[in-house]
Amino acid sequence: MKKVTAATIATIGFATFGLMHGDAEASEGIQPSAYTTTFSEETNDYITIDAHGNYHHTIDGNWDVSMFEQGLYQSSYTDASGHMHYVYYTQTFQNDNSDTPSQSHEAIQAQNRNNQSQYNASQAYTQSQGNWHVNATDQTGNGTQGGRTASYGMSQQQSGGNAQQNHDGTSNTSQAASGWLKKYPKWQPYGQYTTGGAHYGVDYGMPENTPVYSFTDGKVIDSGWSNYGGGNQITIQEANSNYYQWYMHMNQLNVQAGDTVKKGQQIGLSGSTGNSTGPHLHFQRMSGGIGNQYAVNPDNYLANQ
């Protein structure tokens, strides 16, 4: 399902290079050339490969050597094949998509490719006679970057258990009753933690493996493991709109990228994966893009569900 569209960037000549960035040595000696820039849905940004095989990531595809010469890239990393990647747009650090503005959607997709699961099994809930109590919030700790999830299609190992991803090519037809979320307590509202720091979604405490249902008709943009705090995470674009939704810390994922979902369709089971202090669902709604910088208060939206 991956599509790659190529656009050739015009030849740009430069006589010399004054390298001004600490990582620039990896590409020293880049010669003027005609560079081919491609857009890949896998990374969801434009990549220009220079004469030395270095990858330059831009949002609009307008890369030239002067940008590298001036050290305009915001971050760099080495992939599993040893290729250097330079990212020319801002990335900021955050705690579990909760404390600071996240990366852009493009940066998230460019960097989050590790399928190794991480699981914080800390749980603080009791269940007795239908009543239960939970102390469950997004865990704030070491800074991590906002999380696009990894590619779909494998079970995520979790401290002796599996975060199953169930998808047999057919739609999951399990439907939720209206207002299903309202029977669970809101443990952390949108806005700010009581201890300080921004919180870009809402946390609802619920026992592990509680069915989670889509709040919208839409398309699954991503489904899998997030290295940046969200655990097993689903991203959905609302139908006919530029709004996006995150469902985080799931134990089980029932949908995959590219699926069309209906409002009320079960998309997985809740959990406590990723940076989490206990079983809960972190729901986040975004307008205009994917990332904390696009987060909007979801309270009115959820009140109408």
mmCIF file of N, CA and C in Angstrom, residues 5-140:
data_model
loop_
_atom_site.group_PDB
_atom_site.id
_atom_site.type_symbol
_atom_site.label_atom_id
_atom_site.label_comp_id
_atom_site.label_asym_id
_atom_site.label_seq_id
_atom_site.Cartn_x
_atom_site.Cartn_y
_atom_site.Cartn_z
ATOM 1 N N THR A 5 6.090 9.028 -4.576
ATOM 2 C CA THR A 5 6.013 9.988 -5.670
ATOM 3 C C THR A 5 7.318 10.733 -5.745
ATOM 4 N N ALA A 6 7.936 10.772 -6.911
ATOM 5 C CA ALA A 6 9.237 11.415 -7.049
ATOM 6 C C ALA A 6 9.087 12.774 -7.698
ATOM 7 N N ALA A 7 9.864 13.712 -7.206
ATOM 8 C CA ALA A 7 9.922 15.053 -7.783
ATOM 9 C C ALA A 7 11.374 15.464 -7.815
ATOM 10 N N THR A 8 11.879 15.787 -8.977
ATOM 11 C CA THR A 8 13.291 16.126 -9.107
ATOM 12 C C THR A 8 13.527 17.582 -8.769
ATOM 13 N N ILE A 9 14.473 17.802 -7.857
ATOM 14 C CA ILE A 9 14.852 19.147 -7.452
ATOM 15 C C ILE A 9 15.954 19.646 -8.383
ATOM 16 N N ALA A 10 15.864 20.891 -8.775
ATOM 17 C CA ALA A 10 16.785 21.457 -9.754
ATOM 18 C C ALA A 10 18.223 21.426 -9.263
ATOM 19 N N THR A 11 19.153 21.414 -10.227
ATOM 20 C CA THR A 11 20.574 21.419 -9.913
ATOM 21 C C THR A 11 20.969 22.727 -9.243
ATOM 22 N N ILE A 12 21.738 22.577 -8.164
ATOM 23 C CA ILE A 12 22.184 23.739 -7.413
ATOM 24 C C ILE A 12 23.698 23.654 -7.277
ATOM 25 N N GLY A 13 24.409 24.705 -7.656
ATOM 26 C CA GLY A 13 25.866 24.687 -7.603
ATOM 27 C C GLY A 13 26.389 25.500 -6.459
ATOM 28 N N PHE A 14 27.411 24.941 -5.788
ATOM 29 C CA PHE A 14 28.069 25.648 -4.708
ATOM 30 C C PHE A 14 29.567 25.398 -4.826
ATOM 31 N N ALA A 15 30.360 26.424 -4.626
ATOM 32 C CA ALA A 15 31.802 26.285 -4.788
ATOM 33 C C ALA A 15 32.446 25.651 -3.573
ATOM 34 N N THR A 16 32.071 26.077 -2.417
ATOM 35 C CA THR A 16 32.687 25.562 -1.198
ATOM 36 C C THR A 16 31.626 25.348 -0.150
ATOM 37 N N PHE A 17 32.011 24.646 0.878
ATOM 38 C CA PHE A 17 31.107 24.382 1.979
ATOM 39 C C PHE A 17 31.757 24.812 3.274
ATOM 40 N N GLY A 18 31.062 25.573 4.082
ATOM 41 C CA GLY A 18 31.538 25.915 5.414
ATOM 42 C C GLY A 18 30.681 25.183 6.413
ATOM 43 N N LEU A 19 31.101 24.016 6.815
ATOM 44 C CA LEU A 19 30.283 23.184 7.684
ATOM 45 C C LEU A 19 30.203 23.802 9.065
ATOM 46 N N MET A 20 28.958 23.953 9.558
ATOM 47 C CA MET A 20 28.752 24.695 10.792
ATOM 48 C C MET A 20 28.020 23.883 11.845
ATOM 49 N N HIS A 21 27.916 22.580 11.684
ATOM 50 C CA HIS A 21 27.173 21.786 12.652
ATOM 51 C C HIS A 21 28.016 20.602 13.087
ATOM 52 N N GLY A 22 27.859 20.178 14.364
ATOM 53 C CA GLY A 22 28.701 19.140 14.917
ATOM 54 C C GLY A 22 28.599 17.821 14.201
ATOM 55 N N ASP A 23 27.444 17.531 13.592
ATOM 56 C CA ASP A 23 27.271 16.262 12.908
ATOM 57 C C ASP A 23 27.624 16.338 11.434
ATOM 58 N N ALA A 24 28.091 17.473 10.979
ATOM 59 C CA ALA A 24 28.253 17.682 9.548
ATOM 60 C C ALA A 24 29.361 16.848 8.956
ATOM 61 N N GLU A 25 30.307 16.377 9.791
ATOM 62 C CA GLU A 25 31.431 15.645 9.236
ATOM 63 C C GLU A 25 30.987 14.430 8.438
ATOM 64 N N ALA A 26 29.829 13.860 8.808
ATOM 65 C CA ALA A 26 29.368 12.655 8.138
ATOM 66 C C ALA A 26 29.100 12.897 6.670
ATOM 67 N N SER A 27 28.841 14.134 6.275
ATOM 68 C CA SER A 27 28.519 14.416 4.887
ATOM 69 C C SER A 27 29.493 15.409 4.274
ATOM 70 N N GLU A 28 30.661 15.569 4.855
ATOM 71 C CA GLU A 28 31.627 16.526 4.344
ATOM 72 C C GLU A 28 32.006 16.161 2.913
ATOM 73 N N GLY A 29 32.072 17.148 2.079
ATOM 74 C CA GLY A 29 32.480 16.923 0.700
ATOM 75 C C GLY A 29 31.336 16.653 -0.233
ATOM 76 N N ILE A 30 30.105 16.968 0.154
ATOM 77 C CA ILE A 30 28.972 16.817 -0.756
ATOM 78 C C ILE A 30 29.197 17.700 -1.970
ATOM 79 N N GLN A 31 29.056 17.131 -3.132
ATOM 80 C CA GLN A 31 29.298 17.872 -4.357
ATOM 81 C C GLN A 31 27.989 18.389 -4.933
ATOM 82 N N PRO A 32 28.030 19.536 -5.612
ATOM 83 C CA PRO A 32 26.831 20.037 -6.298
ATOM 84 C C PRO A 32 26.296 18.990 -7.257
ATOM 85 N N SER A 33 25.010 18.827 -7.287
ATOM 86 C CA SER A 33 24.419 17.791 -8.126
ATOM 87 C C SER A 33 22.940 18.071 -8.298
ATOM 88 N N ALA A 34 22.295 17.250 -9.126
ATOM 89 C CA ALA A 34 20.840 17.271 -9.238
ATOM 90 C C ALA A 34 20.324 16.196 -8.302
ATOM 91 N N TYR A 35 19.541 16.586 -7.327
ATOM 92 C CA TYR A 35 19.070 15.649 -6.334
ATOM 93 C C TYR A 35 17.622 15.291 -6.601
ATOM 94 N N THR A 36 17.316 14.021 -6.436
ATOM 95 C CA THR A 36 15.948 13.562 -6.583
ATOM 96 C C THR A 36 15.307 13.469 -5.208
ATOM 97 N N THR A 37 14.213 14.150 -5.057
ATOM 98 C CA THR A 37 13.488 14.159 -3.790
ATOM 99 C C THR A 37 12.239 13.304 -3.931
ATOM 100 N N THR A 38 12.020 12.433 -2.981
ATOM 101 C CA THR A 38 10.860 11.546 -3.013
ATOM 102 C C THR A 38 10.012 11.741 -1.771
ATOM 103 N N PHE A 39 8.737 11.520 -1.930
ATOM 104 C CA PHE A 39 7.834 11.506 -0.781
ATOM 105 C C PHE A 39 7.402 10.066 -0.546
ATOM 106 N N SER A 40 7.587 9.597 0.646
ATOM 107 C CA SER A 40 7.198 8.236 0.999
ATOM 108 C C SER A 40 6.152 8.260 2.097
ATOM 109 N N GLU A 41 5.106 7.475 1.917
ATOM 110 C CA GLU A 41 4.090 7.382 2.957
ATOM 111 C C GLU A 41 4.627 6.681 4.195
ATOM 112 N N GLU A 42 5.717 5.955 4.041
ATOM 113 C CA GLU A 42 6.280 5.263 5.204
ATOM 114 C C GLU A 42 6.781 6.252 6.244
ATOM 115 N N THR A 43 7.451 7.303 5.779
ATOM 116 C CA THR A 43 7.962 8.319 6.706
ATOM 117 C C THR A 43 7.107 9.571 6.712
ATOM 118 N N ASN A 44 6.253 9.706 5.712
ATOM 119 C CA ASN A 44 5.331 10.841 5.608
ATOM 120 C C ASN A 44 6.055 12.180 5.583
ATOM 121 N N ASP A 45 7.223 12.217 4.975
ATOM 122 C CA ASP A 45 7.889 13.479 4.701
ATOM 123 C C ASP A 45 8.706 13.315 3.424
ATOM 124 N N TYR A 46 9.319 14.398 2.983
ATOM 125 C CA TYR A 46 10.140 14.364 1.776
ATOM 126 C C TYR A 46 11.579 14.047 2.153
ATOM 127 N N ILE A 47 12.197 13.169 1.383
ATOM 128 C CA ILE A 47 13.574 12.766 1.642
ATOM 129 C C ILE A 47 14.407 13.034 0.400
ATOM 130 N N THR A 48 15.467 13.800 0.573
ATOM 131 C CA THR A 48 16.435 14.039 -0.487
ATOM 132 C C THR A 48 17.713 13.300 -0.130
ATOM 133 N N ILE A 49 18.210 12.471 -1.035
ATOM 134 C CA ILE A 49 19.436 11.715 -0.803
ATOM 135 C C ILE A 49 20.576 12.414 -1.523
ATOM 136 N N ASP A 50 21.617 12.771 -0.766
ATOM 137 C CA ASP A 50 22.734 13.481 -1.383
ATOM 138 C C ASP A 50 23.723 12.501 -2.002
ATOM 139 N N ALA A 51 24.821 13.024 -2.535
ATOM 140 C CA ALA A 51 25.793 12.211 -3.263
ATOM 141 C C ALA A 51 26.469 11.175 -2.381
ATOM 142 N N HIS A 52 26.446 11.374 -1.075
ATOM 143 C CA HIS A 52 27.079 10.439 -0.153
ATOM 144 C C HIS A 52 26.078 9.488 0.482
ATOM 145 N N GLY A 53 24.855 9.528 0.033
ATOM 146 C CA GLY A 53 23.849 8.620 0.567
ATOM 147 C C GLY A 53 23.219 9.056 1.863
ATOM 148 N N ASN A 54 23.403 10.321 2.239
ATOM 149 C CA ASN A 54 22.766 10.852 3.437
ATOM 150 C C ASN A 54 21.334 11.283 3.120
ATOM 151 N N TYR A 55 20.454 11.112 4.065
ATOM 152 C CA TYR A 55 19.033 11.387 3.886
ATOM 153 C C TYR A 55 18.681 12.715 4.556
ATOM 154 N N HIS A 56 18.057 13.609 3.780
ATOM 155 C CA HIS A 56 17.683 14.926 4.285
ATOM 156 C C HIS A 56 16.157 15.031 4.280
ATOM 157 N N HIS A 57 15.567 15.172 5.466
ATOM 158 C CA HIS A 57 14.111 15.161 5.635
ATOM 159 C C HIS A 57 13.573 16.583 5.719
ATOM 160 N N THR A 58 12.627 16.901 4.847
ATOM 161 C CA THR A 58 11.966 18.202 4.876
ATOM 162 C C THR A 58 10.459 18.008 4.769
ATOM 163 N N ILE A 59 9.722 19.009 5.201
ATOM 164 C CA ILE A 59 8.267 18.932 5.135
ATOM 165 C C ILE A 59 7.764 19.170 3.718
ATOM 166 N N ASP A 60 8.429 20.094 2.989
ATOM 167 C CA ASP A 60 7.927 20.487 1.671
ATOM 168 C C ASP A 60 8.754 19.975 0.501
ATOM 169 N N GLY A 61 9.859 19.291 0.766
ATOM 170 C CA GLY A 61 10.690 18.771 -0.314
ATOM 171 C C GLY A 61 11.673 19.758 -0.887
ATOM 172 N N ASN A 62 11.710 20.962 -0.361
ATOM 173 C CA ASN A 62 12.603 21.994 -0.900
ATOM 174 C C ASN A 62 13.930 22.014 -0.144
ATOM 175 N N TRP A 63 14.732 21.004 -0.391
ATOM 176 C CA TRP A 63 16.054 20.933 0.240
ATOM 177 C C TRP A 63 17.121 21.312 -0.770
ATOM 178 N N ASP A 64 18.145 22.030 -0.291
ATOM 179 C CA ASP A 64 19.340 22.230 -1.099
ATOM 180 C C ASP A 64 20.554 22.207 -0.181
ATOM 181 N N VAL A 65 21.729 22.143 -0.785
ATOM 182 C CA VAL A 65 22.961 21.952 -0.032
ATOM 183 C C VAL A 65 23.214 23.091 0.951
ATOM 184 N N SER A 66 22.762 24.289 0.620
ATOM 185 C CA SER A 66 23.005 25.420 1.510
ATOM 186 C C SER A 66 22.363 25.205 2.879
ATOM 187 N N MET A 67 21.266 24.471 2.918
ATOM 188 C CA MET A 67 20.620 24.196 4.192
ATOM 189 C C MET A 67 21.518 23.347 5.079
ATOM 190 N N PHE A 68 22.191 22.378 4.456
ATOM 191 C CA PHE A 68 23.139 21.560 5.210
ATOM 192 C C PHE A 68 24.374 22.371 5.578
ATOM 193 N N GLU A 69 24.849 23.157 4.610
ATOM 194 C CA GLU A 69 26.040 23.977 4.830
ATOM 195 C C GLU A 69 25.861 24.912 6.017
ATOM 196 N N GLN A 70 24.665 25.443 6.173
ATOM 197 C CA GLN A 70 24.388 26.385 7.251
ATOM 198 C C GLN A 70 23.950 25.704 8.551
ATOM 199 N N GLY A 71 23.940 24.381 8.536
ATOM 200 C CA GLY A 71 23.552 23.661 9.745
ATOM 201 C C GLY A 71 22.115 23.872 10.136
ATOM 202 N N LEU A 72 21.216 23.937 9.152
ATOM 203 C CA LEU A 72 19.824 24.261 9.441
ATOM 204 C C LEU A 72 19.009 23.063 9.916
ATOM 205 N N TYR A 73 19.583 21.865 9.869
ATOM 206 C CA TYR A 73 18.814 20.719 10.334
ATOM 207 C C TYR A 73 18.683 20.780 11.850
ATOM 208 N N GLN A 74 17.529 20.310 12.328
ATOM 209 C CA GLN A 74 17.203 20.399 13.746
ATOM 210 C C GLN A 74 17.652 19.182 14.536
ATOM 211 N N SER A 75 17.799 18.060 13.853
ATOM 212 C CA SER A 75 18.246 16.841 14.521
ATOM 213 C C SER A 75 18.809 15.896 13.480
ATOM 214 N N SER A 76 19.509 14.888 13.952
ATOM 215 C CA SER A 76 20.066 13.881 13.054
ATOM 216 C C SER A 76 20.103 12.546 13.779
ATOM 217 N N TYR A 77 20.091 11.472 13.011
ATOM 218 C CA TYR A 77 20.175 10.140 13.599
ATOM 219 C C TYR A 77 20.694 9.179 12.540
ATOM 220 N N THR A 78 21.137 8.021 12.974
ATOM 221 C CA THR A 78 21.634 6.972 12.091
ATOM 222 C C THR A 78 20.653 5.821 12.102
ATOM 223 N N ASP A 79 20.254 5.338 10.916
ATOM 224 C CA ASP A 79 19.308 4.235 10.875
ATOM 225 C C ASP A 79 20.032 2.896 10.991
ATOM 226 N N ALA A 80 19.263 1.816 10.952
ATOM 227 C CA ALA A 80 19.828 0.482 11.148
ATOM 228 C C ALA A 80 20.812 0.093 10.060
ATOM 229 N N SER A 81 20.724 0.736 8.893
ATOM 230 C CA SER A 81 21.639 0.445 7.784
ATOM 231 C C SER A 81 22.867 1.339 7.796
ATOM 232 N N GLY A 82 22.968 2.211 8.777
ATOM 233 C CA GLY A 82 24.128 3.085 8.877
ATOM 234 C C GLY A 82 24.001 4.388 8.123
ATOM 235 N N HIS A 83 22.838 4.674 7.548
ATOM 236 C CA HIS A 83 22.644 5.923 6.824
ATOM 237 C C HIS A 83 22.361 7.065 7.797
ATOM 238 N N MET A 84 22.956 8.209 7.522
ATOM 239 C CA MET A 84 22.687 9.396 8.325
ATOM 240 C C MET A 84 21.417 10.082 7.833
ATOM 241 N N HIS A 85 20.584 10.507 8.758
ATOM 242 C CA HIS A 85 19.356 11.233 8.451
ATOM 243 C C HIS A 85 19.420 12.599 9.122
ATOM 244 N N TYR A 86 19.092 13.637 8.366
ATOM 245 C CA TYR A 86 19.073 15.006 8.885
ATOM 246 C C TYR A 86 17.651 15.542 8.740
ATOM 247 N N VAL A 87 17.083 16.014 9.825
ATOM 248 C CA VAL A 87 15.689 16.455 9.858
ATOM 249 C C VAL A 87 15.660 17.972 9.974
ATOM 250 N N TYR A 88 15.003 18.634 9.009
ATOM 251 C CA TYR A 88 15.039 20.090 8.893
ATOM 252 C C TYR A 88 13.769 20.750 9.414
ATOM 253 N N TYR A 89 13.190 20.190 10.431
ATOM 254 C CA TYR A 89 12.071 20.851 11.083
ATOM 255 C C TYR A 89 12.124 20.525 12.563
ATOM 256 N N THR A 90 11.431 21.326 13.338
ATOM 257 C CA THR A 90 11.605 21.312 14.783
ATOM 258 C C THR A 90 11.053 20.047 15.405
ATOM 259 N N GLN A 91 11.821 19.512 16.324
ATOM 260 C CA GLN A 91 11.389 18.411 17.167
ATOM 261 C C GLN A 91 11.596 18.835 18.606
ATOM 262 N N THR A 92 10.582 18.664 19.419
ATOM 263 C CA THR A 92 10.724 18.980 20.828
ATOM 264 C C THR A 92 10.430 17.759 21.662
ATOM 265 N N PHE A 93 11.007 17.717 22.841
ATOM 266 C CA PHE A 93 10.882 16.559 23.700
ATOM 267 C C PHE A 93 9.682 16.683 24.614
ATOM 268 N N GLN A 94 9.152 15.545 25.001
ATOM 269 C CA GLN A 94 7.975 15.534 25.838
ATOM 270 C C GLN A 94 7.966 14.285 26.687
ATOM 271 N N ASN A 95 7.084 14.248 27.650
ATOM 272 C CA ASN A 95 6.880 13.087 28.486
ATOM 273 C C ASN A 95 5.540 12.468 28.139
ATOM 274 N N ASP A 96 5.586 11.295 27.508
ATOM 275 C CA ASP A 96 4.367 10.547 27.204
ATOM 276 C C ASP A 96 3.306 11.406 26.549
ATOM 277 N N ASN A 97 3.705 12.242 25.609
ATOM 278 C CA ASN A 97 2.758 13.099 24.909
ATOM 279 C C ASN A 97 1.968 13.972 25.870
ATOM 280 N N SER A 98 2.557 14.335 26.998
ATOM 281 C CA SER A 98 1.770 14.989 28.026
ATOM 282 C C SER A 98 2.317 16.323 28.486
ATOM 283 N N ASP A 99 3.611 16.543 28.453
ATOM 284 C CA ASP A 99 4.175 17.701 29.119
ATOM 285 C C ASP A 99 4.588 18.832 28.203
ATOM 286 N N THR A 100 5.101 18.525 27.031
ATOM 287 C CA THR A 100 5.608 19.553 26.142
ATOM 288 C C THR A 100 5.136 19.272 24.734
ATOM 289 N N PRO A 101 5.184 20.257 23.833
ATOM 290 C CA PRO A 101 4.760 20.016 22.455
ATOM 291 C C PRO A 101 5.557 18.885 21.828
ATOM 292 N N SER A 102 4.890 18.045 21.081
ATOM 293 C CA SER A 102 5.534 16.889 20.483
ATOM 294 C C SER A 102 6.145 17.237 19.143
ATOM 295 N N GLN A 103 6.789 16.235 18.549
ATOM 296 C CA GLN A 103 7.278 16.380 17.190
ATOM 297 C C GLN A 103 6.110 16.573 16.238
ATOM 298 N N SER A 104 6.445 17.015 15.064
ATOM 299 C CA SER A 104 5.448 17.005 14.001
ATOM 300 C C SER A 104 5.160 15.564 13.621
ATOM 301 N N HIS A 105 4.049 15.357 12.939
ATOM 302 C CA HIS A 105 3.685 14.020 12.483
ATOM 303 C C HIS A 105 4.772 13.451 11.581
ATOM 304 N N GLU A 106 5.392 14.309 10.764
ATOM 305 C CA GLU A 106 6.413 13.833 9.846
ATOM 306 C C GLU A 106 7.610 13.277 10.603
ATOM 307 N N ALA A 107 8.049 13.978 11.638
ATOM 308 C CA ALA A 107 9.207 13.512 12.398
ATOM 309 C C ALA A 107 8.883 12.231 13.139
ATOM 310 N N ILE A 108 7.679 12.156 13.656
ATOM 311 C CA ILE A 108 7.269 10.952 14.356
ATOM 312 C C ILE A 108 7.365 9.754 13.428
ATOM 313 N N GLN A 109 6.836 9.891 12.222
ATOM 314 C CA GLN A 109 6.844 8.777 11.299
ATOM 315 C C GLN A 109 8.239 8.465 10.798
ATOM 316 N N ALA A 110 9.105 9.469 10.740
ATOM 317 C CA ALA A 110 10.457 9.242 10.246
ATOM 318 C C ALA A 110 11.298 8.454 11.226
ATOM 319 N N GLN A 111 11.017 8.579 12.510
ATOM 320 C CA GLN A 111 11.946 8.053 13.493
ATOM 321 C C GLN A 111 11.444 6.862 14.290
ATOM 322 N N ASN A 112 10.172 6.648 14.384
ATOM 323 C CA ASN A 112 9.672 5.632 15.305
ATOM 324 C C ASN A 112 9.473 4.314 14.587
ATOM 325 N N ARG A 113 10.508 3.498 14.499
ATOM 326 C CA ARG A 113 10.471 2.266 13.737
ATOM 327 C C ARG A 113 10.891 1.054 14.548
ATOM 328 N N ASN A 114 10.997 1.183 15.836
ATOM 329 C CA ASN A 114 11.454 0.076 16.650
ATOM 330 C C ASN A 114 10.250 -0.642 17.219
ATOM 331 N N ASN A 115 10.099 -1.925 16.896
ATOM 332 C CA ASN A 115 8.925 -2.657 17.347
ATOM 333 C C ASN A 115 9.099 -3.327 18.711
ATOM 334 N N GLN A 116 10.238 -3.084 19.358
ATOM 335 C CA GLN A 116 10.435 -3.710 20.654
ATOM 336 C C GLN A 116 9.503 -3.092 21.677
ATOM 337 N N SER A 117 8.690 -3.912 22.312
ATOM 338 C CA SER A 117 7.721 -3.400 23.277
ATOM 339 C C SER A 117 8.379 -3.088 24.600
ATOM 340 N N GLN A 118 7.817 -2.079 25.258
ATOM 341 C CA GLN A 118 8.201 -1.751 26.614
ATOM 342 C C GLN A 118 6.920 -1.745 27.438
ATOM 343 N N TYR A 119 7.004 -2.325 28.600
ATOM 344 C CA TYR A 119 5.771 -2.449 29.384
ATOM 345 C C TYR A 119 6.014 -2.091 30.836
ATOM 346 N N ASN A 120 5.249 -1.174 31.342
ATOM 347 C CA ASN A 120 5.284 -0.830 32.750
ATOM 348 C C ASN A 120 4.095 -1.496 33.407
ATOM 349 N N ALA A 121 4.376 -2.541 34.141
ATOM 350 C CA ALA A 121 3.294 -3.353 34.683
ATOM 351 C C ALA A 121 2.749 -2.819 35.995
ATOM 352 N N SER A 122 3.171 -1.636 36.374
ATOM 353 C CA SER A 122 2.670 -1.049 37.618
ATOM 354 C C SER A 122 1.161 -0.879 37.545
ATOM 355 N N GLN A 123 0.444 -1.481 38.442
ATOM 356 C CA GLN A 123 -1.010 -1.395 38.456
ATOM 357 C C GLN A 123 -1.474 -1.020 39.852
ATOM 358 N N ALA A 124 -2.517 -0.232 39.942
ATOM 359 C CA ALA A 124 -3.049 0.169 41.242
ATOM 360 C C ALA A 124 -4.556 0.211 41.179
ATOM 361 N N TYR A 125 -5.168 -0.944 40.865
ATOM 362 C CA TYR A 125 -6.619 -0.952 40.906
ATOM 363 C C TYR A 125 -7.113 -2.217 41.589
ATOM 364 N N THR A 126 -8.245 -2.143 42.204
ATOM 365 C CA THR A 126 -8.897 -3.295 42.791
ATOM 366 C C THR A 126 -10.280 -3.390 42.204
ATOM 367 N N GLN A 127 -10.750 -4.611 42.089
ATOM 368 C CA GLN A 127 -12.078 -4.815 41.525
ATOM 369 C C GLN A 127 -12.842 -5.723 42.477
ATOM 370 N N SER A 128 -13.963 -5.262 43.005
ATOM 371 C CA SER A 128 -14.730 -6.036 43.971
ATOM 372 C C SER A 128 -16.198 -5.675 43.846
ATOM 373 N N GLN A 129 -17.021 -6.675 43.619
ATOM 374 C CA GLN A 129 -18.466 -6.492 43.507
ATOM 375 C C GLN A 129 -18.832 -5.411 42.498
ATOM 376 N N GLY A 130 -18.082 -5.378 41.421
ATOM 377 C CA GLY A 130 -18.393 -4.445 40.355
ATOM 378 C C GLY A 130 -17.850 -3.059 40.577
ATOM 379 N N ASN A 131 -17.255 -2.796 41.753
ATOM 380 C CA ASN A 131 -16.671 -1.492 42.028
ATOM 381 C C ASN A 131 -15.158 -1.605 41.958
ATOM 382 N N TRP A 132 -14.505 -0.614 41.429
ATOM 383 C CA TRP A 132 -13.053 -0.664 41.330
ATOM 384 C C TRP A 132 -12.498 0.730 41.458
ATOM 385 N N HIS A 133 -11.225 0.785 41.824
ATOM 386 C CA HIS A 133 -10.551 2.052 42.030
ATOM 387 C C HIS A 133 -9.217 1.985 41.314
ATOM 388 N N VAL A 134 -8.810 3.084 40.745
ATOM 389 C CA VAL A 134 -7.582 3.068 39.963
ATOM 390 C C VAL A 134 -6.832 4.370 40.161
ATOM 391 N N ASN A 135 -5.521 4.246 40.239
ATOM 392 C CA ASN A 135 -4.648 5.418 40.238
ATOM 393 C C ASN A 135 -3.822 5.311 38.977
ATOM 394 N N ALA A 136 -4.324 5.879 37.912
ATOM 395 C CA ALA A 136 -3.731 5.636 36.601
ATOM 396 C C ALA A 136 -3.550 6.928 35.853
ATOM 397 N N THR A 137 -2.319 7.256 35.545
ATOM 398 C CA THR A 137 -2.031 8.459 34.774
ATOM 399 C C THR A 137 -0.876 8.198 33.849
ATOM 400 N N ASP A 138 -0.711 9.079 32.876
ATOM 401 C CA ASP A 138 0.484 9.043 32.055
ATOM 402 C C ASP A 138 1.669 9.332 32.950
ATOM 403 N N GLN A 139 2.703 8.520 32.816
ATOM 404 C CA GLN A 139 3.863 8.676 33.674
ATOM 405 C C GLN A 139 4.781 9.747 33.129
ATOM 406 N N THR A 140 5.136 10.709 33.952
ATOM 407 C CA THR A 140 6.090 11.725 33.549
ATOM 408 C C THR A 140 7.434 11.362 34.114
#
